[in-house]
Short mmCIF file of C-alpha atoms and ligand atoms in Angstrom, two decimals:
data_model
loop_
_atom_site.label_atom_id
_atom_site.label_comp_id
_atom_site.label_asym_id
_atom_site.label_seq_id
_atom_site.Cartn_x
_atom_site.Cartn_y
_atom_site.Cartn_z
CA UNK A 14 34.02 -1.19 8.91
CA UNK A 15 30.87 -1.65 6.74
CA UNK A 16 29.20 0.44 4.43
CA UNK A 17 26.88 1.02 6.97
CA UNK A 18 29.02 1.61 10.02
CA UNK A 19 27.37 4.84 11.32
CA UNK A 20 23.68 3.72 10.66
CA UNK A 21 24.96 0.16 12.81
CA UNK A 22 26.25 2.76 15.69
CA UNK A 23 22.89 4.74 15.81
CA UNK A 24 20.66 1.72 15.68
CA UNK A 25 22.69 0.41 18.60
CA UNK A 26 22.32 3.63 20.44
CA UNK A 27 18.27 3.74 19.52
CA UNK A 28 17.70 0.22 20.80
CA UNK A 29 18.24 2.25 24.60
CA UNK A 30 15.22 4.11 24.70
CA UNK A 31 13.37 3.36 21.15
CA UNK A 32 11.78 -0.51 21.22
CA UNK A 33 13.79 -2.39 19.08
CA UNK A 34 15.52 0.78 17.72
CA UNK A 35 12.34 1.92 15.82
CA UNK A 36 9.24 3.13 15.61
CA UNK A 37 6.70 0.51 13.04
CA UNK A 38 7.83 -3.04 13.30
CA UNK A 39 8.02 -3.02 9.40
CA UNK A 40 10.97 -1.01 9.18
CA UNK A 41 12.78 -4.15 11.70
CA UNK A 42 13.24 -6.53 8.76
CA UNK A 43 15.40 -3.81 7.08
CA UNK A 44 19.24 -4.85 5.51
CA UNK A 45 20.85 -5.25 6.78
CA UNK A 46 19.88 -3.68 9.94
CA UNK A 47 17.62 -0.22 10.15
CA UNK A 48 19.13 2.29 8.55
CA UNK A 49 19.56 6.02 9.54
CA UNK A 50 18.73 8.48 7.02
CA UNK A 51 19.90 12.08 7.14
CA UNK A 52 18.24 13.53 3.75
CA UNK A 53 16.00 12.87 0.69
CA UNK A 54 15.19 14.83 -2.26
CA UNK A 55 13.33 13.84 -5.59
CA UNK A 56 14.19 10.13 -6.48
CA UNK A 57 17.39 10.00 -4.17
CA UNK A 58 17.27 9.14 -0.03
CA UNK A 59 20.74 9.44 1.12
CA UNK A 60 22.21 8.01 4.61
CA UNK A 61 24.35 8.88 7.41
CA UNK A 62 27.28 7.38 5.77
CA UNK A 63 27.26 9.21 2.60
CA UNK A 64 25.68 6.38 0.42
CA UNK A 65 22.93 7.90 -2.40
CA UNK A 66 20.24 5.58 -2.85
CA UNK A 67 18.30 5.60 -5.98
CA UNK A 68 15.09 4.90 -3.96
CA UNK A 69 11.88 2.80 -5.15
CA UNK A 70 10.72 1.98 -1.61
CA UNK A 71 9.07 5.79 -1.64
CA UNK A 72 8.40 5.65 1.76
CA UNK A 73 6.15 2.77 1.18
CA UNK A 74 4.41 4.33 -1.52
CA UNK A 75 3.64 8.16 -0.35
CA UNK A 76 6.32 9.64 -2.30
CA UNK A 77 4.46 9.44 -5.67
CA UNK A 78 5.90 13.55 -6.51
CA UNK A 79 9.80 12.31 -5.29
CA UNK A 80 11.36 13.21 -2.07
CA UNK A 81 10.58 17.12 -1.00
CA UNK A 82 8.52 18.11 -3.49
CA UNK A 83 9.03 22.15 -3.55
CA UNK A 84 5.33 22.85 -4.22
CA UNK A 85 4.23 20.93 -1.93
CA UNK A 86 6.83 22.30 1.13
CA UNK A 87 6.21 25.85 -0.06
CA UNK A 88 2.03 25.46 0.28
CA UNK A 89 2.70 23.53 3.51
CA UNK A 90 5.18 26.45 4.77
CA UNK A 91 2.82 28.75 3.86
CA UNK A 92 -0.76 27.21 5.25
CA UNK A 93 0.49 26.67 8.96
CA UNK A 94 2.02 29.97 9.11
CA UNK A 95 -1.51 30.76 9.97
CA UNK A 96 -1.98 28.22 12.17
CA UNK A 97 -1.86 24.42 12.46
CA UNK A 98 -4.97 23.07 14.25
CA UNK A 99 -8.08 25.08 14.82
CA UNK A 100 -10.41 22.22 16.07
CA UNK A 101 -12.94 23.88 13.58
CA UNK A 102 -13.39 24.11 10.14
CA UNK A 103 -11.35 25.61 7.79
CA UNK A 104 -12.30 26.19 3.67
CA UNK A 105 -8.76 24.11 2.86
CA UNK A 106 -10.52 20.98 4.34
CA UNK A 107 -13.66 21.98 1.74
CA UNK A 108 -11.06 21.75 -0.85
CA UNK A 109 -9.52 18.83 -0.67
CA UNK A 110 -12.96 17.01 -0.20
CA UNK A 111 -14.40 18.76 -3.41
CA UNK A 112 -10.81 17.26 -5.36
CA UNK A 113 -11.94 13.61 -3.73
CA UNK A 114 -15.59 13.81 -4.56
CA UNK A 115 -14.07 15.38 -8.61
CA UNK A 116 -11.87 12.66 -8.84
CA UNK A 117 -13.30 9.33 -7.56
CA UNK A 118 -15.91 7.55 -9.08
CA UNK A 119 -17.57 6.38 -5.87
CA UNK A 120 -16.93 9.44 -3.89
CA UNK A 121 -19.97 11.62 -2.93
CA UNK A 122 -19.11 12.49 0.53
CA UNK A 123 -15.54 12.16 2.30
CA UNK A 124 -14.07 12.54 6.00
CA UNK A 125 -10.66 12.73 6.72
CA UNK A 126 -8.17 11.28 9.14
CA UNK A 127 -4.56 10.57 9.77
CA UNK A 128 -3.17 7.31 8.92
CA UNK A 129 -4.87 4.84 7.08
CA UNK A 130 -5.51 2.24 10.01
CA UNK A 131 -8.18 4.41 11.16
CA UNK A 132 -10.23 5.36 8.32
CA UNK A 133 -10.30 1.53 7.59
CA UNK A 134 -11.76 1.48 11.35
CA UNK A 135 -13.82 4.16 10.50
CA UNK A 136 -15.11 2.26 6.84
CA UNK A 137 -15.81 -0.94 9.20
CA UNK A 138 -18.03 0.50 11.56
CA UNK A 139 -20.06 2.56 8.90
CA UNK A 140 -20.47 -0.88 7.03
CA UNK A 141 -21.89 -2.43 10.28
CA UNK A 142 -24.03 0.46 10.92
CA UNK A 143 -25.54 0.22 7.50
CA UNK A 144 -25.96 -3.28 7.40
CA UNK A 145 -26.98 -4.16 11.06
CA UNK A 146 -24.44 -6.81 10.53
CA UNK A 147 -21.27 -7.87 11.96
CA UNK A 148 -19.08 -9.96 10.11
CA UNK A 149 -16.68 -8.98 7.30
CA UNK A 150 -15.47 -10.92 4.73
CA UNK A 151 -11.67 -10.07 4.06
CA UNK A 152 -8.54 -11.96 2.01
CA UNK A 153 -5.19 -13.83 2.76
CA UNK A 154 -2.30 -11.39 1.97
CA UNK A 155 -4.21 -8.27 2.54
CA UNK A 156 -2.94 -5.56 4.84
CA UNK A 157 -5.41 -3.24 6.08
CA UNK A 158 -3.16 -1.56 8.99
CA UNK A 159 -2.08 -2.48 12.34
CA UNK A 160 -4.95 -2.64 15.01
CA UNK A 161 -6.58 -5.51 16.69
CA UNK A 162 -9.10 -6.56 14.46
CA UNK A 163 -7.30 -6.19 11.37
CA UNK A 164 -4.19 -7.96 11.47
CA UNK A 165 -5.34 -10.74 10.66
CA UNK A 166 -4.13 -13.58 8.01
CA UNK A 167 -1.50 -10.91 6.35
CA UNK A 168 1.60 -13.39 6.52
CA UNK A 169 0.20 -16.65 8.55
CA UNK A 170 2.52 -19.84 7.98
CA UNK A 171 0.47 -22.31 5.56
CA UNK A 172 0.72 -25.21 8.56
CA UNK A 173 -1.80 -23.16 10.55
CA UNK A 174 -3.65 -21.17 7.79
CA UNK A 175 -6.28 -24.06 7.70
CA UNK A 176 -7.17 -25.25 3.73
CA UNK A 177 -6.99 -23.18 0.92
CA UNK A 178 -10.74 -23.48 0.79
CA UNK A 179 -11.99 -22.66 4.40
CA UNK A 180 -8.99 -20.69 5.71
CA UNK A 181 -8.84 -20.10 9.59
CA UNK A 182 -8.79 -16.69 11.22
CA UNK A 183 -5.71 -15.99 12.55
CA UNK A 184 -3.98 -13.44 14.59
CA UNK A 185 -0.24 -11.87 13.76
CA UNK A 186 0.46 -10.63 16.93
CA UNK A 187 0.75 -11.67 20.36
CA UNK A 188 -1.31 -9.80 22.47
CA UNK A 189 -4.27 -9.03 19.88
CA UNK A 190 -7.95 -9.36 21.14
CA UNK A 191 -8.83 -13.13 20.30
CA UNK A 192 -12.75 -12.06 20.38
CA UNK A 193 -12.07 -10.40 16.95
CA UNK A 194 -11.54 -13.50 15.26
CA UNK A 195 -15.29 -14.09 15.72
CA UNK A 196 -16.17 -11.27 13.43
CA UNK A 197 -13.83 -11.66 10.01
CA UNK A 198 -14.02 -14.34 7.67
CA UNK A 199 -11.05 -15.16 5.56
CA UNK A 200 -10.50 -16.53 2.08
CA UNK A 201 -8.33 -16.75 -0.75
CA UNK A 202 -7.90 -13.62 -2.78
CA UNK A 203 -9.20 -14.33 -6.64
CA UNK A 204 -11.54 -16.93 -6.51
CA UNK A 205 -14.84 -15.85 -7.11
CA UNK A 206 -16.62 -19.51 -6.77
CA UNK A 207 -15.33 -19.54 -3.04
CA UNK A 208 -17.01 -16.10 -2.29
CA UNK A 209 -20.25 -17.19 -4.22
CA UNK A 210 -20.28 -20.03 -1.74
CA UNK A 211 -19.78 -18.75 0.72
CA UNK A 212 -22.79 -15.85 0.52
CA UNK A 213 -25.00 -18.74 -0.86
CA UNK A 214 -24.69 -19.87 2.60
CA UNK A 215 -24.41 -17.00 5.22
CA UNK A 216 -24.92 -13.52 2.99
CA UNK A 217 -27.23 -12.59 5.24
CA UNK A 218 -24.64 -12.13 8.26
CA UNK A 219 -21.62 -10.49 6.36
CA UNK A 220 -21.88 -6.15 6.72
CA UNK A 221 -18.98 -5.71 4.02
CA UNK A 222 -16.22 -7.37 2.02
CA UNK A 223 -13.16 -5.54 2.12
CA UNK A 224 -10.05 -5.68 0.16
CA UNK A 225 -7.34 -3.99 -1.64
CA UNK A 226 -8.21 -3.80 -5.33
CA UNK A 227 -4.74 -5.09 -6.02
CA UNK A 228 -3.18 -6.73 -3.60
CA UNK A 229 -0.01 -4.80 -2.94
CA UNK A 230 1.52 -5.62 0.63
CA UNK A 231 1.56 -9.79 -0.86
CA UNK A 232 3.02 -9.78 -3.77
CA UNK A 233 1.90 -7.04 -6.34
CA UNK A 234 -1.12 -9.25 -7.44
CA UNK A 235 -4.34 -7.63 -9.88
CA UNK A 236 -7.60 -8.88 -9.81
CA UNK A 237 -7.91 -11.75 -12.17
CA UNK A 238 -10.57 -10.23 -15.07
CA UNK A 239 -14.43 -10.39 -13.86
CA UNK A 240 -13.46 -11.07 -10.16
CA UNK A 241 -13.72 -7.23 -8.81
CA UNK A 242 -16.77 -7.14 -10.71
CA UNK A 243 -18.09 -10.11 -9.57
CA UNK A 244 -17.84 -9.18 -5.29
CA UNK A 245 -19.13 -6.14 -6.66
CA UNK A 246 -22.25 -8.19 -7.39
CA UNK A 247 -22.62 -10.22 -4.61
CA UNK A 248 -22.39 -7.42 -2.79
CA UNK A 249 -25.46 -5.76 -5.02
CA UNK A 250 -27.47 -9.14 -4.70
CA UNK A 251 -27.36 -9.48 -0.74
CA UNK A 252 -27.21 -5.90 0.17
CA UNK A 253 -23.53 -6.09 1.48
CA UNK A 254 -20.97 -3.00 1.38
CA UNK A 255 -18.82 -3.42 -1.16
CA UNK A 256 -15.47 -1.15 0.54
CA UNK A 257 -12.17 -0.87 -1.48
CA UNK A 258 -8.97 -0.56 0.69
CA UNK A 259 -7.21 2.00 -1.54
CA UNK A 260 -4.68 3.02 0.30
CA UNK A 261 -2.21 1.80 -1.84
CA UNK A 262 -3.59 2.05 -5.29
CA UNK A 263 -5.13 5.41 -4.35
CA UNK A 264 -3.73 8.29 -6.94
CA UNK A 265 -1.28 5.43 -7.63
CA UNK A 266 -2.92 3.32 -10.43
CA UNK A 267 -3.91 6.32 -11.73
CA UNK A 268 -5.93 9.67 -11.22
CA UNK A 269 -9.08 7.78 -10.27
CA UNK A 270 -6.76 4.81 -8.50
CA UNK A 271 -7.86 0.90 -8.68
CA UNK A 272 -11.65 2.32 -9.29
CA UNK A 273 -10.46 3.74 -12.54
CA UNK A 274 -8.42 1.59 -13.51
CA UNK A 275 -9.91 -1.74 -12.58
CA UNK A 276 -13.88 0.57 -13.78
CA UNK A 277 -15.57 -0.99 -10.42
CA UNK A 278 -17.22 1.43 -7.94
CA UNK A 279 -17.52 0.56 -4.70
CA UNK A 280 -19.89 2.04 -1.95
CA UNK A 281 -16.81 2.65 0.33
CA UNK A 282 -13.38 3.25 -0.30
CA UNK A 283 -10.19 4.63 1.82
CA UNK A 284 -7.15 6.44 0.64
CA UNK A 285 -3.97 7.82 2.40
CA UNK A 286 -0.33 7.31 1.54
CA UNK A 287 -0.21 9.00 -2.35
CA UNK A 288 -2.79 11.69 -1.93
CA UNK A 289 -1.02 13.74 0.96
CA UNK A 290 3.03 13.98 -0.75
CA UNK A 291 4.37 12.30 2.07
CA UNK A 292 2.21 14.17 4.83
CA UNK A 293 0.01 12.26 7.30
CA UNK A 294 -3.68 12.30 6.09
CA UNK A 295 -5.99 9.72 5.19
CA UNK A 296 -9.86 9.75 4.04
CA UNK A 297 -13.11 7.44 3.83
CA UNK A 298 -15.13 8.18 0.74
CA UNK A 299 -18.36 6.72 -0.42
CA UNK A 300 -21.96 6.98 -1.33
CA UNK A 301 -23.82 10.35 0.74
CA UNK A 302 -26.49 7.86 2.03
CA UNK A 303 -24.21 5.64 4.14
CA UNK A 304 -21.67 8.89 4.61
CA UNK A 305 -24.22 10.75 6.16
CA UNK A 306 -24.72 8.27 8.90
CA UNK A 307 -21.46 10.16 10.36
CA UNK A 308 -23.61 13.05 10.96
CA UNK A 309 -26.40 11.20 12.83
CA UNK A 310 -25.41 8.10 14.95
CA UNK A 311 -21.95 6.66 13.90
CA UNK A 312 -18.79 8.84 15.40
CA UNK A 313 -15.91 9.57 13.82
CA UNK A 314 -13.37 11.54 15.78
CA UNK A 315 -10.08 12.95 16.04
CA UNK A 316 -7.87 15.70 17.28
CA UNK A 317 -5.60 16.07 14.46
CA UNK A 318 -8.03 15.28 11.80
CA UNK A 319 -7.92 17.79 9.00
CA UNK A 320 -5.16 19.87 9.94
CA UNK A 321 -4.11 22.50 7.98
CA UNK A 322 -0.86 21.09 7.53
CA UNK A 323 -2.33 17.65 6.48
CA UNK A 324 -4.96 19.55 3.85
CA UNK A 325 -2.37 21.89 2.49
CA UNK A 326 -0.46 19.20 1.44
CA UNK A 327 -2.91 16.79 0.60
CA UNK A 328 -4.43 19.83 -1.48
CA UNK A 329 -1.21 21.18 -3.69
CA UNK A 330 -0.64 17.09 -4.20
CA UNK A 331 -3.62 16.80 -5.97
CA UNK A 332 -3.30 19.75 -7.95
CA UNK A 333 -0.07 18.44 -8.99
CA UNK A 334 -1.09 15.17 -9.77
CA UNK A 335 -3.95 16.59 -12.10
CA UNK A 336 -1.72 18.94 -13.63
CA UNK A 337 -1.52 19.17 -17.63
CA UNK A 338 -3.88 16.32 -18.01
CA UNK A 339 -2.45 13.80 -15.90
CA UNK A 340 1.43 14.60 -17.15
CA UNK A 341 2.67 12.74 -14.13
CA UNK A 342 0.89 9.62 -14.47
CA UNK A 343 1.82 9.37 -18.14
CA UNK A 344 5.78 9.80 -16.79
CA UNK A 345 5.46 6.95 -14.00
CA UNK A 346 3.87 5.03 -17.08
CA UNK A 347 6.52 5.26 -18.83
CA UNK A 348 9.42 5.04 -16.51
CA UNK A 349 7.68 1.66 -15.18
CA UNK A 350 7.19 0.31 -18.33
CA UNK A 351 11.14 1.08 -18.81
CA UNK A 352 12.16 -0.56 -15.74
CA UNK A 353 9.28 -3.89 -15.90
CA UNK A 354 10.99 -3.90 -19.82
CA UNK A 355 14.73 -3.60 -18.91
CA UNK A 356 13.99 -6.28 -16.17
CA UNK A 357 12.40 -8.28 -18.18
CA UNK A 358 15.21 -8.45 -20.81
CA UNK A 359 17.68 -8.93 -18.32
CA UNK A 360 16.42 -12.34 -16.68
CA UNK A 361 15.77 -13.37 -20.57
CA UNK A 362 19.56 -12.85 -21.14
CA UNK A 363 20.83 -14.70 -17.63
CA UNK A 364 17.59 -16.81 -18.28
CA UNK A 365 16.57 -16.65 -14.69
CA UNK A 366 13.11 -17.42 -13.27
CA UNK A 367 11.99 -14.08 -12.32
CA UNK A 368 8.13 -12.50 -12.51
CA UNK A 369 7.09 -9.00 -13.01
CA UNK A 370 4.09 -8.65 -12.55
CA UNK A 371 1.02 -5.40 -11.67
CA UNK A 372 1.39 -2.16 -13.20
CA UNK A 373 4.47 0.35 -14.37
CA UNK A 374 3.43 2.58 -11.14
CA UNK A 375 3.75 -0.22 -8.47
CA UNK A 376 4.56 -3.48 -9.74
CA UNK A 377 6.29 -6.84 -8.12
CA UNK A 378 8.99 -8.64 -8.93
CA UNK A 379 9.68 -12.00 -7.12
CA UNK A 380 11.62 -14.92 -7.78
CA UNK A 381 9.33 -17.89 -8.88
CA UNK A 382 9.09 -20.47 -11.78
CA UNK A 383 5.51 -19.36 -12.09
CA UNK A 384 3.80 -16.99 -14.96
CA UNK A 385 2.06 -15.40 -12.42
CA UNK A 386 1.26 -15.76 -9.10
CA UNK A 387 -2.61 -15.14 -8.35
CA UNK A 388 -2.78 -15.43 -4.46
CA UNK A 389 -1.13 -15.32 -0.82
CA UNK A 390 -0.71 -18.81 -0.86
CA UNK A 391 0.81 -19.06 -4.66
CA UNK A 392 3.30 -16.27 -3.35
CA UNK A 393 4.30 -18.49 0.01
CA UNK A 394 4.81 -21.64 -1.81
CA UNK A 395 6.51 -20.53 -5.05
CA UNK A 396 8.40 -17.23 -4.52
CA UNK A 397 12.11 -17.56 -2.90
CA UNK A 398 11.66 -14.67 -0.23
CA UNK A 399 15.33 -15.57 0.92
CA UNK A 400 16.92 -15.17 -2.43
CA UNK A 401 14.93 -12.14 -2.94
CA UNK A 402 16.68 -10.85 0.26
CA UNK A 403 20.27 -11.31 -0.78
CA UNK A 404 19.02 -9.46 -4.08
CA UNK A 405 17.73 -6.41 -1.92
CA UNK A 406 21.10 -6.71 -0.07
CA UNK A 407 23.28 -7.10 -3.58
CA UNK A 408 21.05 -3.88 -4.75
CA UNK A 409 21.81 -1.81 -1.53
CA UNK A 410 25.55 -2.20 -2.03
CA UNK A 411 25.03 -0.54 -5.43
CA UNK A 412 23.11 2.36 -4.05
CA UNK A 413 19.56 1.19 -5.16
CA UNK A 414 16.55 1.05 -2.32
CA UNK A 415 14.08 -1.78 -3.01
CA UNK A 416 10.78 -2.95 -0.89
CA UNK A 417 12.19 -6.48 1.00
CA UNK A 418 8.83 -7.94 0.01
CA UNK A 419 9.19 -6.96 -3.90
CA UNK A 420 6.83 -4.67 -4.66
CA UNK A 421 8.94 -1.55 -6.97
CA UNK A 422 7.14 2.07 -6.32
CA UNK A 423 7.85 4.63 -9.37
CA UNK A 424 7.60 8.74 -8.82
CA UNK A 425 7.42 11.68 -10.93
CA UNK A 426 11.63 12.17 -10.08
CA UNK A 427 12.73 8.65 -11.70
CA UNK A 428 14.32 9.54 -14.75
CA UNK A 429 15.61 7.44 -17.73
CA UNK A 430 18.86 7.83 -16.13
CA UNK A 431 17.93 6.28 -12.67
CA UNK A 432 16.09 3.61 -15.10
CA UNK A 433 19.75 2.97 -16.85
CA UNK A 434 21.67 2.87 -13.24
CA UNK A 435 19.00 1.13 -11.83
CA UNK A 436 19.09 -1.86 -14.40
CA UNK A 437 22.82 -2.31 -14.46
CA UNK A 438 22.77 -2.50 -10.69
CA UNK A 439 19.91 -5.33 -11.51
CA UNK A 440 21.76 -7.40 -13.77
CA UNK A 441 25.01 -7.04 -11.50
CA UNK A 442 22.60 -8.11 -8.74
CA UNK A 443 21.30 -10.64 -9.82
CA UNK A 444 24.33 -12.42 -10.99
CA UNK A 445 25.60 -12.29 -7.61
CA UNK A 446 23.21 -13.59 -5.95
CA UNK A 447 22.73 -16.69 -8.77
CA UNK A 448 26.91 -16.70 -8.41
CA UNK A 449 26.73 -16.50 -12.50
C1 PLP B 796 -3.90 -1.34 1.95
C2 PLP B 796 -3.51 -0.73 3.26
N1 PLP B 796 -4.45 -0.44 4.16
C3 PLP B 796 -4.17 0.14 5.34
C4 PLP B 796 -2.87 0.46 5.68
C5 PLP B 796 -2.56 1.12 6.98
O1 PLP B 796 -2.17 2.43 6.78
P1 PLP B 796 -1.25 3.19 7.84
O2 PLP B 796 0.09 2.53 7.84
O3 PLP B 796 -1.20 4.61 7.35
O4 PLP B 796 -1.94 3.10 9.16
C6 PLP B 796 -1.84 0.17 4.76
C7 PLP B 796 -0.44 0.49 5.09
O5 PLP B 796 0.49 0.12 4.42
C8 PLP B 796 -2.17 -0.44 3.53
O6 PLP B 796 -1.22 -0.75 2.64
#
């Protein structure tokens, strides 16, 4: 018997008729198999065999209000009482968009989907329609969802990736349309010199760069100071769309996300994940010139988009999240900064060569001799992902839920209390796996 016995039974019985026992490949690297889950409420996720999990994995970042937020249930409950999908417009949907366009700096005009993979499709094709170009100029490490001609250079083994300077495209998946590879050009995240280069040579053929403003699904890396602003110049100079992958950082860095925080504006930007409370909606945002090309030759479609169920939620979310002047944002500030500080002081003590690193509301912690790691390739070659695994592991035991891949999100239900259990586990943790 393990601690996991009845989660190992189900995940047997869910490899019959679910492929490979679940439904996003991510959740296959869990530990130590997929676990089954039977509830979750504020900053707790607890399984099917009774273990309470402080959690920080947040469902990979959604959860910014906790688990089951009741004001966000009850304006759900209440909205699709009426309905659920009209395949027309509805004034909740005016709402929400009237929030985005309040909120974000580069916002003037919004439409909404479900998950973020497609309103990253949907940012893509606008940038080519604008331009008249094709290619797109995106980074090693960066995640921008699942489909074809996207997953590209997110984890690719260095003996392949080509040099640091002229990185190859490369696809993650067998099965992916090779004719993709054509359009993207890859480099290394942070160096501005490269992408000056690089548009001193062929500007003239690249539609957009794309990026997250912190890279989040590699590490939990910030832009180095003046690079954001610099691709924001390029972009300016050569008449390229600048388009900031904010799926992550939306709501997340802050009210305004990376935009605010990082004070660049992009012409396009996407958000999902933080601004919905855990529901399934997503949104492209940007300047009304290029926006209104959705009304005139570029389609954007959907079923399910703007549902009311998706809009109510996404809609009491943001009301939350602006509520008394930011009050939640100043609380994940502050239970961050308790956790990056306890951390800290712990791997001082056991003098341990550990990195925090990005910002109290989503930051990384790896294992790596380094004072910071600055791109996908510092974060292959320096950080021990393995030893980071037997820490997720040791942490698990104790009842604490960590991101495999190191990145630590904070919600308005951590409390100083979860910070205290939480950093006891750590040091515990980490002892074991350094067998201090
Ligand atoms: C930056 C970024 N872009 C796009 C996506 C894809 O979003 P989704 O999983 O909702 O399709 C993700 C998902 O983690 C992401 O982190």
């Amino acid at each position: 018997m393990t601690q996991w016995q009845h989660s190992k039974e189900l995940w047997e019985r869910s490899r019959q008729t679910l492929a490979g026992g679940v439904s996003s490949n991510v959740r296959l690297s869990a530990q130590p198999h997929p676990l089954f889950f039977e509830r979750a409420a504020g900053a707790m996720i607890y399984d099917v065999d009774g273990n309470a999990y402080i959690d920080y994995m947040m469902s990979q970042g959604p959860m910014i209000l906790g688990h089951s937020p009741t004001v966000i249930l009850d304006a759900v409950n209440t909205a699709m009482r009426k309905g659920q999908l009209y395949a027309g417009q509805h004034e909740l949907e005016i709402e929400v968009s009237e929030a985005l366009v309040r909120l974000i700096p580069s916002a003037e005009l919004c439409r909404f989907g479900l998950s973020g993979s497609e309103m990253v499709q949907a940012a893509m094709r606008l940038a080519r329609a604008v331009t008249g170009r094709q290619k797109i100029l995106r980074f090693e490490g960066h995640y921008h969802g699942w489909f074809d001609n996207v997953l590209l250079n997110v984890a690719t083994p260095l003996d392949v990736a080509g040099s640091r300077e002229r990185p190859k495209t490369t696809l993650a998946s067998v099965g992916q349309a090779a004719s993709v590879l054509e359009d993207f050009i890859v480099l290394p995240w942070n160096d501005l010199e490269l992408v000056e280069s690089l548009f001193a040579e062929r500007g003239h053929e690249i539609a957009a760069i794309m990026c997250e403003p912190m890279m989040c699904n590699t590490g939990g890396i910030p832009p180095v100071a003046g690079y954001l602003e610099g691709l924001r110049r390029i972009c300016d100079e050569l008449g390229t769309i600048f388009y900031l992958d904010e799926i992550v950082t939306g709501f997340r860095l802050g009210l305004q996300g990376a935009q605010g925080r990082f004070g660049v504006t992009p012409d396009l930007a996407t958000y999902a994940k933080a601004m919905a409370g855990g529901f399934a909606n997503s949104a492209l945002v940007g300047k009304r010139d290029y926006m209104e090309r959705f009304a005139v030759d570029v389609n954007h479609s959907g079923t399910f988009n703007s549902n009311i169920i998706s809009m109510a939620a996404s809609a009491a979310t943001l009301i939350e999240l602006q509520r008394d002047d930011g009050a939640v944002y100043r609380h994940l500030e502050t239970i961050g900064q308790m956790l990056i500080d306890g951390i800290r002081d712990i791997v001082q003590n056991l003098d341990l060569p550990v990195l925090v690193q990005g910002f109290p509301t989503a930051f990384h912690m790896s294992f790596t001799e380094k004072a910071a790691i600055n791109d996908y390739r510092d974060y292959v070659l320096y950080c021990d992902k393995d030893r980071y695994g037997d820490f997720v592991l040791a942490m698990l035991k104790r009842e604490i839920r960590l991101v495999g891949r190191g990145i630590w999100y904070i919600s308005a239900a951590h409390t100083p209390e979860h910070v205290s259990q939480t950093l006891a586990a750590v040091e515990a943790s980490l002892k074991e796996v350094w067998e201090q």
